[in-house]
């Protein structure tokens, strides 16, 4: 990923990371990830954000090419998380006359990461919500976006070209070089949003209300492609995701956590019964699917069936892991059916219900499927009852 011309004055100097396996040390990124950074060339020159330490050298090469001998006047820090802020101190040392722009919390975290001497007090430009910085013909207006998804986050709006520099908002997994205009933006943007930002729906809603007052032609996020053209589809996705509504209300996720395969087989039987009744169903084996994909599908669907084996008197860990992640991400407003398996003391339904009771507006079906080792006719009859109740909700 080399320098990308966004406009005559705005350049993208970010870097694709195609060798990373886990983003934030937990989310699989089979197509990599991009660390985006931007340069605005005007009477004054501004750099917007740095990149992860994994990408320092190619980023500096891109930056040198974009600056073409100019020295930057400002570094604007939208977000202090290390995949964007790792090179702040290095850049400040490289350009000792450059000023650094952020809000009060930006500099608090900057001191924590790099020490108070990395950016001297006299080099700091502390901005508040709604304040602006003129670069010449370009003007950046700063909009604070606390908890989207860190407390110090702010976005910047450039009014002359109608560009929103959106920090982590509207980000996407995947290297930019592997994304084209025919690609499915929503698939990996959805997984990115729901797993990283998903907990903070009210804060995202507040930011969307602020953005609605702006005339935006281009969105420049810190991950993923620059967004242009009809932006309403991206804004609509964010409005939907941040309101915790199901993207496909009629779709049913059947997720199983099975030790030796019997619970998975029963879950598949349940899925087939639902399909036979006309339902759209997706099945997931939690022992073979990374939890980030399961979280994404759970939010996408309006109804869920959870099938879990009892393990040492507790939930089999893959199911416990999913429920923990859902609770952390503020999962809410869904209907859930429960299936349990236990050779001598099935406990999974009771334990799953206890976890679901800690989530907001979750409706748990009265019917429960209890399997003793392997599904039989009695268990299948319970599945029929559960299927009818679930579809009636």
mmCIF file of C-alpha atoms in Angstrom:
data_model
loop_
_atom_site.group_PDB
_atom_site.id
_atom_site.type_symbol
_atom_site.label_atom_id
_atom_site.label_comp_id
_atom_site.label_asym_id
_atom_site.label_seq_id
_atom_site.Cartn_x
_atom_site.Cartn_y
_atom_site.Cartn_z
ATOM 1 C CA UNK A 1 0.000 0.000 0.000
ATOM 2 C CA UNK A 2 1.693 3.187 -1.171
ATOM 3 C CA UNK A 3 0.492 6.795 -1.207
ATOM 4 C CA UNK A 4 -3.155 7.031 -2.264
ATOM 5 C CA UNK A 5 -4.557 10.209 -3.764
ATOM 6 C CA UNK A 6 -7.900 10.942 -2.127
ATOM 7 C CA UNK A 7 -7.988 14.471 -3.540
ATOM 8 C CA UNK A 8 -5.429 16.999 -4.736
ATOM 9 C CA UNK A 9 -4.739 18.007 -1.142
ATOM 10 C CA UNK A 10 -5.581 14.861 0.844
ATOM 11 C CA UNK A 11 -3.357 11.804 0.617
ATOM 12 C CA UNK A 12 -3.608 8.399 2.219
ATOM 13 C CA UNK A 13 -0.306 7.166 3.618
ATOM 14 C CA UNK A 14 -1.521 4.099 5.471
ATOM 15 C CA UNK A 15 -0.128 0.584 5.314
ATOM 16 C CA UNK A 16 -1.658 -2.848 4.742
ATOM 17 C CA UNK A 17 -0.625 -5.563 7.205
ATOM 18 C CA UNK A 18 -1.053 -8.892 5.423
ATOM 19 C CA UNK A 19 1.031 -11.028 7.804
ATOM 20 C CA UNK A 20 -0.891 -10.361 11.020
ATOM 21 C CA UNK A 21 -2.921 -13.344 12.216
ATOM 22 C CA UNK A 22 -4.855 -11.886 15.159
ATOM 23 C CA UNK A 23 -5.995 -8.280 15.411
ATOM 24 C CA UNK A 24 -5.892 -7.041 19.018
ATOM 25 C CA UNK A 25 -4.368 -10.464 19.763
ATOM 26 C CA UNK A 26 -7.794 -12.100 19.488
ATOM 27 C CA UNK A 27 -9.676 -11.504 16.214
ATOM 28 C CA UNK A 28 -8.655 -13.618 13.192
ATOM 29 C CA UNK A 29 -7.978 -11.457 10.132
ATOM 30 C CA UNK A 30 -7.463 -13.875 7.230
ATOM 31 C CA UNK A 31 -7.258 -11.000 4.738
ATOM 32 C CA UNK A 32 -5.120 -8.788 6.983
ATOM 33 C CA UNK A 33 -5.883 -5.299 8.196
ATOM 34 C CA UNK A 34 -4.968 -1.759 7.193
ATOM 35 C CA UNK A 35 -3.622 0.986 9.434
ATOM 36 C CA UNK A 36 -4.780 4.209 7.814
ATOM 37 C CA UNK A 37 -3.083 7.565 8.120
ATOM 38 C CA UNK A 38 -3.706 10.735 6.141
ATOM 39 C CA UNK A 39 -1.909 13.911 5.078
ATOM 40 C CA UNK A 40 -3.536 17.244 4.216
ATOM 41 C CA UNK A 41 -1.323 19.580 2.150
ATOM 42 C CA UNK A 42 -2.203 23.278 2.414
ATOM 43 C CA UNK A 43 -0.533 26.431 3.714
ATOM 44 C CA UNK A 44 -0.087 24.301 6.799
ATOM 45 C CA UNK A 45 0.477 20.556 6.546
ATOM 46 C CA UNK A 46 -1.309 18.140 8.840
ATOM 47 C CA UNK A 47 -0.817 14.429 9.416
ATOM 48 C CA UNK A 48 -3.838 12.606 10.791
ATOM 49 C CA UNK A 49 -2.787 9.678 12.985
ATOM 50 C CA UNK A 50 0.174 7.335 12.864
ATOM 51 C CA UNK A 51 0.172 3.534 12.540
ATOM 52 C CA UNK A 52 0.955 0.337 14.416
ATOM 53 C CA UNK A 53 4.568 -0.515 15.201
ATOM 54 C CA UNK A 54 4.242 -3.443 12.809
ATOM 55 C CA UNK A 55 4.014 -0.953 9.939
ATOM 56 C CA UNK A 56 6.386 1.829 10.988
ATOM 57 C CA UNK A 57 8.963 1.687 8.206
ATOM 58 C CA UNK A 58 6.616 1.464 5.190
ATOM 59 C CA UNK A 59 4.459 4.176 6.768
ATOM 60 C CA UNK A 60 7.442 6.500 7.139
ATOM 61 C CA UNK A 61 8.353 5.819 3.514
ATOM 62 C CA UNK A 62 4.813 6.702 2.415
ATOM 63 C CA UNK A 63 4.872 9.797 4.601
ATOM 64 C CA UNK A 64 8.191 10.961 3.149
ATOM 65 C CA UNK A 65 6.835 10.531 -0.361
ATOM 66 C CA UNK A 66 3.626 12.421 0.441
ATOM 67 C CA UNK A 67 5.377 15.302 2.190
ATOM 68 C CA UNK A 68 7.848 15.684 -0.701
ATOM 69 C CA UNK A 69 10.288 17.694 1.384
ATOM 70 C CA UNK A 70 7.718 19.609 3.420
ATOM 71 C CA UNK A 71 7.788 19.524 7.194
ATOM 72 C CA UNK A 72 4.460 18.834 8.881
ATOM 73 C CA UNK A 73 2.985 21.559 11.040
ATOM 74 C CA UNK A 74 0.523 19.352 12.906
ATOM 75 C CA UNK A 75 -0.101 15.773 13.920
ATOM 76 C CA UNK A 76 -3.782 15.277 14.708
ATOM 77 C CA UNK A 77 -4.356 12.332 17.064
ATOM 78 C CA UNK A 78 -7.836 10.881 16.711
ATOM 79 C CA UNK A 79 -7.264 7.789 18.814
ATOM 80 C CA UNK A 80 -4.474 6.734 21.166
ATOM 81 C CA UNK A 81 -4.852 2.966 20.785
ATOM 82 C CA UNK A 82 -1.442 1.589 19.743
ATOM 83 C CA UNK A 83 -2.530 0.418 16.290
ATOM 84 C CA UNK A 84 -2.905 4.135 15.515
ATOM 85 C CA UNK A 85 -0.791 5.942 18.082
ATOM 86 C CA UNK A 86 2.336 3.775 18.311
ATOM 87 C CA UNK A 87 4.510 6.179 16.319
ATOM 88 C CA UNK A 88 3.506 9.459 17.936
ATOM 89 C CA UNK A 89 6.710 9.824 19.937
ATOM 90 C CA UNK A 90 8.873 8.804 16.995
ATOM 91 C CA UNK A 91 7.204 11.308 14.680
ATOM 92 C CA UNK A 92 7.453 14.045 17.312
ATOM 93 C CA UNK A 93 11.193 13.394 17.596
ATOM 94 C CA UNK A 94 11.594 13.315 13.812
ATOM 95 C CA UNK A 95 9.872 16.696 13.397
ATOM 96 C CA UNK A 96 10.651 18.705 16.550
ATOM 97 C CA UNK A 97 8.776 21.797 15.366
ATOM 98 C CA UNK A 98 5.559 19.907 14.658
ATOM 99 C CA UNK A 99 2.652 20.535 17.026
ATOM 100 C CA UNK A 100 0.456 17.719 18.235
ATOM 101 C CA UNK A 101 -3.326 18.182 18.306
ATOM 102 C CA UNK A 102 -5.615 16.285 20.654
ATOM 103 C CA UNK A 103 -8.057 16.709 23.496
ATOM 104 C CA UNK A 104 -7.264 16.639 27.198
ATOM 105 C CA UNK A 105 -7.672 12.868 27.483
ATOM 106 C CA UNK A 106 -5.520 12.338 24.386
ATOM 107 C CA UNK A 107 -2.558 13.865 26.184
ATOM 108 C CA UNK A 108 -3.308 12.027 29.424
ATOM 109 C CA UNK A 109 -3.017 8.708 27.586
ATOM 110 C CA UNK A 110 -0.072 9.956 25.549
ATOM 111 C CA UNK A 111 1.840 10.591 28.759
ATOM 112 C CA UNK A 112 0.926 7.107 29.995
ATOM 113 C CA UNK A 113 2.191 5.441 26.824
ATOM 114 C CA UNK A 114 5.291 7.532 26.115
ATOM 115 C CA UNK A 115 6.057 9.616 29.205
ATOM 116 C CA UNK A 116 5.498 13.321 29.706
ATOM 117 C CA UNK A 117 8.650 14.334 27.821
ATOM 118 C CA UNK A 118 7.771 12.694 24.488
ATOM 119 C CA UNK A 119 5.709 15.716 23.455
ATOM 120 C CA UNK A 120 6.602 18.882 25.339
ATOM 121 C CA UNK A 121 3.766 20.922 26.815
ATOM 122 C CA UNK A 122 4.445 23.862 24.510
ATOM 123 C CA UNK A 123 3.962 21.620 21.460
ATOM 124 C CA UNK A 124 0.498 20.505 22.493
ATOM 125 C CA UNK A 125 -2.653 21.981 20.958
ATOM 126 C CA UNK A 126 -5.516 20.977 23.232
ATOM 127 C CA UNK A 127 -8.885 21.195 21.497
ATOM 128 C CA UNK A 128 -12.452 20.947 22.759
ATOM 129 C CA UNK A 129 -15.601 19.682 21.082
ATOM 130 C CA UNK A 130 -16.542 21.884 18.123
ATOM 131 C CA UNK A 131 -13.268 23.796 17.933
ATOM 132 C CA UNK A 132 -11.525 24.226 14.584
ATOM 133 C CA UNK A 133 -8.011 24.377 13.163
ATOM 134 C CA UNK A 134 -7.333 26.282 9.937
ATOM 135 C CA UNK A 135 -4.711 24.876 7.578
ATOM 136 C CA UNK A 136 -5.364 27.489 4.884
ATOM 137 C CA UNK A 137 -8.189 26.644 2.513
ATOM 138 C CA UNK A 138 -8.844 23.519 4.567
ATOM 139 C CA UNK A 139 -10.309 23.673 8.068
ATOM 140 C CA UNK A 140 -10.603 20.778 10.501
ATOM 141 C CA UNK A 141 -13.434 20.849 13.034
ATOM 142 C CA UNK A 142 -13.057 18.417 15.914
ATOM 143 C CA UNK A 143 -15.987 16.406 17.214
ATOM 144 C CA UNK A 144 -15.415 14.493 20.423
ATOM 145 C CA UNK A 145 -16.681 10.903 20.304
ATOM 146 C CA UNK A 146 -16.030 9.477 23.780
ATOM 147 C CA UNK A 147 -16.276 5.673 24.074
ATOM 148 C CA UNK A 148 -16.356 5.086 20.321
ATOM 149 C CA UNK A 149 -14.594 3.068 21.536
ATOM 150 C CA UNK A 150 -12.046 4.738 23.888
ATOM 151 C CA UNK A 151 -12.697 7.807 26.080
ATOM 152 C CA UNK A 152 -10.373 10.139 24.143
ATOM 153 C CA UNK A 153 -11.635 9.423 20.623
ATOM 154 C CA UNK A 154 -12.425 12.358 18.373
ATOM 155 C CA UNK A 155 -13.287 12.644 14.710
ATOM 156 C CA UNK A 156 -12.344 15.506 12.394
ATOM 157 C CA UNK A 157 -14.491 17.126 9.725
ATOM 158 C CA UNK A 158 -12.838 18.981 6.850
ATOM 159 C CA UNK A 159 -15.450 21.376 5.535
ATOM 160 C CA UNK A 160 -14.066 22.480 2.144
ATOM 161 C CA UNK A 161 -13.941 18.929 0.760
ATOM 162 C CA UNK A 162 -16.655 17.546 3.075
ATOM 163 C CA UNK A 163 -14.443 14.800 4.458
ATOM 164 C CA UNK A 164 -15.058 13.050 7.775
ATOM 165 C CA UNK A 165 -11.957 11.512 9.329
ATOM 166 C CA UNK A 166 -13.894 9.007 11.403
ATOM 167 C CA UNK A 167 -11.267 7.371 13.660
ATOM 168 C CA UNK A 168 -12.288 3.716 14.225
ATOM 169 C CA UNK A 169 -15.821 4.445 13.080
ATOM 170 C CA UNK A 170 -16.697 2.831 9.730
ATOM 171 C CA UNK A 171 -13.599 0.679 9.975
ATOM 172 C CA UNK A 172 -13.291 -2.782 8.477
ATOM 173 C CA UNK A 173 -11.084 -5.819 8.780
ATOM 174 C CA UNK A 174 -9.104 -6.637 5.642
ATOM 175 C CA UNK A 175 -6.184 -5.129 3.767
ATOM 176 C CA UNK A 176 -7.258 -2.276 1.499
ATOM 177 C CA UNK A 177 -5.327 -3.736 -1.436
ATOM 178 C CA UNK A 178 -7.562 -6.810 -1.216
ATOM 179 C CA UNK A 179 -10.762 -4.759 -1.287
ATOM 180 C CA UNK A 180 -12.368 -3.436 -4.459
ATOM 181 C CA UNK A 181 -15.606 -1.673 -5.323
ATOM 182 C CA UNK A 182 -17.334 -5.013 -5.914
ATOM 183 C CA UNK A 183 -16.348 -6.442 -2.538
ATOM 184 C CA UNK A 184 -18.780 -6.949 0.320
ATOM 185 C CA UNK A 185 -17.909 -4.073 2.645
ATOM 186 C CA UNK A 186 -20.484 -5.042 5.258
ATOM 187 C CA UNK A 187 -19.237 -8.558 6.018
ATOM 188 C CA UNK A 188 -15.990 -7.624 7.721
ATOM 189 C CA UNK A 189 -17.199 -4.157 8.748
ATOM 190 C CA UNK A 190 -19.991 -5.888 10.656
ATOM 191 C CA UNK A 191 -17.608 -8.261 12.449
ATOM 192 C CA UNK A 192 -15.253 -5.364 13.187
ATOM 193 C CA UNK A 193 -18.006 -3.139 14.574
ATOM 194 C CA UNK A 194 -19.881 -5.718 16.660
ATOM 195 C CA UNK A 195 -16.772 -7.158 18.297
ATOM 196 C CA UNK A 196 -14.784 -3.968 18.851
ATOM 197 C CA UNK A 197 -17.282 -1.124 19.112
ATOM 198 C CA UNK A 198 -20.511 -3.065 19.656
ATOM 199 C CA UNK A 199 -20.786 -2.504 23.392
ATOM 200 C CA UNK A 200 -21.052 1.240 22.922
ATOM 201 C CA UNK A 201 -24.287 1.586 20.945
ATOM 202 C CA UNK A 202 -25.572 4.712 22.730
ATOM 203 C CA UNK A 203 -22.254 6.486 22.173
ATOM 204 C CA UNK A 204 -22.299 5.579 18.474
ATOM 205 C CA UNK A 205 -25.885 6.835 18.229
ATOM 206 C CA UNK A 206 -24.763 10.139 19.752
ATOM 207 C CA UNK A 207 -21.969 10.422 17.178
ATOM 208 C CA UNK A 208 -24.359 9.624 14.327
ATOM 209 C CA UNK A 209 -26.607 12.479 15.457
ATOM 210 C CA UNK A 210 -23.639 14.845 15.346
ATOM 211 C CA UNK A 211 -22.638 13.511 11.915
ATOM 212 C CA UNK A 212 -26.172 14.045 10.603
ATOM 213 C CA UNK A 213 -25.608 17.795 10.923
ATOM 214 C CA UNK A 214 -22.573 17.628 8.619
ATOM 215 C CA UNK A 215 -22.495 17.545 4.822
ATOM 216 C CA UNK A 216 -20.276 14.512 4.280
ATOM 217 C CA UNK A 217 -19.028 13.406 0.852
ATOM 218 C CA UNK A 218 -16.155 11.146 1.943
ATOM 219 C CA UNK A 219 -15.433 9.062 5.037
ATOM 220 C CA UNK A 220 -11.795 8.318 5.857
ATOM 221 C CA UNK A 221 -11.626 5.646 8.593
ATOM 222 C CA UNK A 222 -8.548 4.355 10.395
ATOM 223 C CA UNK A 223 -9.114 0.822 9.067
ATOM 224 C CA UNK A 224 -10.436 -0.291 5.704
ATOM 225 C CA UNK A 225 -11.271 1.538 2.487
ATOM 226 C CA UNK A 226 -12.094 5.201 2.086
ATOM 227 C CA UNK A 227 -15.855 5.467 1.576
ATOM 228 C CA UNK A 228 -17.342 7.637 -1.167
ATOM 229 C CA UNK A 229 -20.486 7.790 -3.286
ATOM 230 C CA UNK A 230 -23.780 6.940 -1.626
ATOM 231 C CA UNK A 231 -22.831 7.021 2.057
ATOM 232 C CA UNK A 232 -26.370 6.328 3.282
ATOM 233 C CA UNK A 233 -25.867 2.553 3.204
ATOM 234 C CA UNK A 234 -22.884 2.806 5.565
ATOM 235 C CA UNK A 235 -24.689 5.205 7.867
ATOM 236 C CA UNK A 236 -27.762 2.952 7.853
ATOM 237 C CA UNK A 237 -25.673 -0.056 8.829
ATOM 238 C CA UNK A 238 -24.182 1.856 11.752
ATOM 239 C CA UNK A 239 -27.582 3.087 12.845
ATOM 240 C CA UNK A 240 -28.904 -0.479 12.781
ATOM 241 C CA UNK A 241 -25.919 -2.090 14.501
ATOM 242 C CA UNK A 242 -25.681 0.562 17.213
ATOM 243 C CA UNK A 243 -29.392 0.263 18.039
ATOM 244 C CA UNK A 244 -28.923 -3.476 18.749
ATOM 245 C CA UNK A 245 -31.657 -4.406 16.285
ATOM 246 C CA UNK A 246 -31.451 -7.666 14.359
ATOM 247 C CA UNK A 247 -30.297 -7.143 10.806
ATOM 248 C CA UNK A 248 -32.273 -10.237 9.745
ATOM 249 C CA UNK A 249 -35.092 -10.567 12.310
ATOM 250 C CA UNK A 250 -36.511 -13.778 10.831
ATOM 251 C CA UNK A 251 -33.165 -15.567 10.666
ATOM 252 C CA UNK A 252 -32.287 -18.132 13.348
ATOM 253 C CA UNK A 253 -28.796 -18.977 14.571
ATOM 254 C CA UNK A 254 -28.360 -22.537 15.877
ATOM 255 C CA UNK A 255 -25.066 -22.595 17.792
ATOM 256 C CA UNK A 256 -23.748 -25.763 19.391
ATOM 257 C CA UNK A 257 -20.958 -26.605 21.817
ATOM 258 C CA UNK A 258 -20.492 -30.358 21.579
ATOM 259 C CA UNK A 259 -17.830 -32.576 23.162
ATOM 260 C CA UNK A 260 -18.136 -35.785 21.151
ATOM 261 C CA UNK A 261 -20.591 -34.729 18.469
ATOM 262 C CA UNK A 262 -23.940 -35.797 19.913
ATOM 263 C CA UNK A 263 -25.012 -32.288 20.893
ATOM 264 C CA UNK A 264 -23.961 -30.967 17.487
ATOM 265 C CA UNK A 265 -25.985 -33.731 15.803
ATOM 266 C CA UNK A 266 -29.040 -32.820 17.878
ATOM 267 C CA UNK A 267 -28.553 -29.134 17.027
ATOM 268 C CA UNK A 268 -28.465 -30.030 13.343
ATOM 269 C CA UNK A 269 -31.689 -31.995 13.726
ATOM 270 C CA UNK A 270 -33.234 -28.936 15.352
ATOM 271 C CA UNK A 271 -32.012 -26.734 12.505
ATOM 272 C CA UNK A 272 -33.560 -29.089 9.968
ATOM 273 C CA UNK A 273 -36.878 -29.052 11.811
ATOM 274 C CA UNK A 274 -36.859 -25.247 11.716
ATOM 275 C CA UNK A 275 -36.013 -25.241 8.015
ATOM 276 C CA UNK A 276 -38.865 -27.666 7.369
ATOM 277 C CA UNK A 277 -41.173 -25.080 8.928
ATOM 278 C CA UNK A 278 -39.899 -22.406 6.544
ATOM 279 C CA UNK A 279 -37.287 -20.716 8.730
ATOM 280 C CA UNK A 280 -33.987 -19.350 7.471
ATOM 281 C CA UNK A 281 -31.318 -20.970 9.639
ATOM 282 C CA UNK A 282 -27.543 -20.715 10.001
ATOM 283 C CA UNK A 283 -25.635 -23.337 12.002
ATOM 284 C CA UNK A 284 -22.391 -22.753 13.886
ATOM 285 C CA UNK A 285 -20.150 -25.246 15.673
ATOM 286 C CA UNK A 286 -18.640 -23.187 18.487
ATOM 287 C CA UNK A 287 -15.796 -25.667 18.893
ATOM 288 C CA UNK A 288 -14.626 -24.944 15.338
ATOM 289 C CA UNK A 289 -15.720 -21.335 14.810
ATOM 290 C CA UNK A 290 -13.916 -18.343 16.259
ATOM 291 C CA UNK A 291 -16.153 -16.580 18.737
ATOM 292 C CA UNK A 292 -15.982 -13.273 16.824
ATOM 293 C CA UNK A 293 -17.926 -14.850 13.950
ATOM 294 C CA UNK A 294 -20.494 -16.336 16.341
ATOM 295 C CA UNK A 295 -20.982 -12.984 18.096
ATOM 296 C CA UNK A 296 -21.510 -11.336 14.720
ATOM 297 C CA UNK A 297 -24.106 -13.881 13.643
ATOM 298 C CA UNK A 298 -25.912 -13.704 16.984
ATOM 299 C CA UNK A 299 -26.346 -9.950 16.585
ATOM 300 C CA UNK A 300 -27.389 -10.380 12.966
ATOM 301 C CA UNK A 301 -30.180 -12.861 13.715
ATOM 302 C CA UNK A 302 -33.464 -12.208 15.485
ATOM 303 C CA UNK A 303 -33.648 -15.585 17.196
ATOM 304 C CA UNK A 304 -31.123 -18.088 18.521
ATOM 305 C CA UNK A 305 -30.970 -21.698 19.608
ATOM 306 C CA UNK A 306 -28.121 -22.550 21.967
ATOM 307 C CA UNK A 307 -27.227 -26.239 22.295
ATOM 308 C CA UNK A 308 -24.637 -27.116 24.914
ATOM 309 C CA UNK A 309 -23.191 -30.138 26.650
ATOM 310 C CA UNK A 310 -22.736 -30.130 30.412
ATOM 311 C CA UNK A 311 -19.042 -30.267 31.311
ATOM 312 C CA UNK A 312 -17.829 -30.878 34.880
ATOM 313 C CA UNK A 313 -21.153 -29.559 36.118
ATOM 314 C CA UNK A 314 -20.729 -26.337 34.136
ATOM 315 C CA UNK A 315 -21.106 -25.177 30.545
ATOM 316 C CA UNK A 316 -18.805 -26.627 27.921
ATOM 317 C CA UNK A 317 -16.259 -23.758 27.568
ATOM 318 C CA UNK A 318 -16.979 -22.762 23.931
ATOM 319 C CA UNK A 319 -20.574 -21.919 24.896
ATOM 320 C CA UNK A 320 -19.484 -20.143 28.053
ATOM 321 C CA UNK A 321 -17.080 -18.129 25.919
ATOM 322 C CA UNK A 322 -19.838 -17.077 23.514
ATOM 323 C CA UNK A 323 -22.193 -16.045 26.306
ATOM 324 C CA UNK A 324 -19.443 -14.065 28.033
ATOM 325 C CA UNK A 325 -18.673 -12.204 24.812
ATOM 326 C CA UNK A 326 -22.336 -11.507 24.112
ATOM 327 C CA UNK A 327 -22.837 -10.068 27.590
ATOM 328 C CA UNK A 328 -19.692 -7.951 27.238
ATOM 329 C CA UNK A 329 -20.917 -6.569 23.911
ATOM 330 C CA UNK A 330 -24.300 -5.592 25.380
ATOM 331 C CA UNK A 331 -26.260 -8.227 23.469
ATOM 332 C CA UNK A 332 -30.001 -7.638 23.878
ATOM 333 C CA UNK A 333 -33.507 -7.841 22.478
ATOM 334 C CA UNK A 334 -33.493 -11.415 21.131
ATOM 335 C CA UNK A 335 -35.498 -14.624 21.579
ATOM 336 C CA UNK A 336 -33.491 -17.687 22.626
ATOM 337 C CA UNK A 337 -34.256 -21.412 22.728
ATOM 338 C CA UNK A 338 -32.178 -23.785 24.847
ATOM 339 C CA UNK A 339 -30.974 -27.329 24.305
ATOM 340 C CA UNK A 340 -28.858 -29.225 26.820
ATOM 341 C CA UNK A 341 -27.063 -32.560 26.943
ATOM 342 C CA UNK A 342 -25.793 -34.544 29.905
ATOM 343 C CA UNK A 343 -25.317 -38.255 30.362
ATOM 344 C CA UNK A 344 -26.021 -38.180 34.106
ATOM 345 C CA UNK A 345 -26.705 -34.604 35.268
ATOM 346 C CA UNK A 346 -27.631 -32.147 32.491
ATOM 347 C CA UNK A 347 -27.150 -28.611 33.826
ATOM 348 C CA UNK A 348 -26.490 -26.589 30.684
ATOM 349 C CA UNK A 349 -29.979 -25.126 30.193
ATOM 350 C CA UNK A 350 -30.123 -23.797 33.752
ATOM 351 C CA UNK A 351 -26.633 -22.321 33.444
ATOM 352 C CA UNK A 352 -27.293 -20.757 30.033
ATOM 353 C CA UNK A 353 -30.516 -19.230 31.312
ATOM 354 C CA UNK A 354 -28.637 -17.713 34.240
ATOM 355 C CA UNK A 355 -26.196 -16.073 31.837
ATOM 356 C CA UNK A 356 -28.994 -14.818 29.592
ATOM 357 C CA UNK A 357 -30.865 -13.385 32.582
ATOM 358 C CA UNK A 358 -27.979 -10.945 32.944
ATOM 359 C CA UNK A 359 -28.636 -9.519 29.478
ATOM 360 C CA UNK A 360 -31.222 -6.936 28.526
ATOM 361 C CA UNK A 361 -34.612 -7.845 27.024
ATOM 362 C CA UNK A 362 -33.787 -11.467 26.283
ATOM 363 C CA UNK A 363 -36.834 -13.728 25.929
ATOM 364 C CA UNK A 364 -36.027 -17.358 26.747
ATOM 365 C CA UNK A 365 -38.485 -19.946 25.453
ATOM 366 C CA UNK A 366 -40.297 -22.013 28.073
ATOM 367 C CA UNK A 367 -39.716 -25.245 26.161
ATOM 368 C CA UNK A 368 -36.301 -26.818 26.740
ATOM 369 C CA UNK A 369 -34.756 -29.765 24.932
ATOM 370 C CA UNK A 370 -32.966 -32.147 27.319
ATOM 371 C CA UNK A 371 -30.812 -34.864 25.791
ATOM 372 C CA UNK A 372 -29.409 -37.791 27.723
ATOM 373 C CA UNK A 373 -26.224 -38.705 25.833
ATOM 374 C CA UNK A 374 -27.808 -38.877 22.353
ATOM 375 C CA UNK A 375 -31.038 -37.566 20.909
ATOM 376 C CA UNK A 376 -33.961 -39.990 20.755
ATOM 377 C CA UNK A 377 -37.649 -39.790 19.914
ATOM 378 C CA UNK A 378 -38.476 -38.077 23.196
ATOM 379 C CA UNK A 379 -35.824 -35.407 22.575
ATOM 380 C CA UNK A 380 -37.087 -34.890 19.029
ATOM 381 C CA UNK A 381 -40.592 -34.372 20.351
ATOM 382 C CA UNK A 382 -39.199 -31.666 22.644
ATOM 383 C CA UNK A 383 -37.497 -30.105 19.611
ATOM 384 C CA UNK A 384 -40.848 -29.907 17.824
ATOM 385 C CA UNK A 385 -42.363 -28.075 20.778
ATOM 386 C CA UNK A 386 -39.387 -25.691 20.999
ATOM 387 C CA UNK A 387 -39.461 -25.033 17.254
ATOM 388 C CA UNK A 388 -43.133 -24.103 17.361
ATOM 389 C CA UNK A 389 -42.632 -21.782 20.337
ATOM 390 C CA UNK A 390 -39.571 -20.131 18.815
ATOM 391 C CA UNK A 391 -41.300 -19.472 15.518
ATOM 392 C CA UNK A 392 -44.361 -18.104 17.286
ATOM 393 C CA UNK A 393 -42.328 -15.436 19.108
#
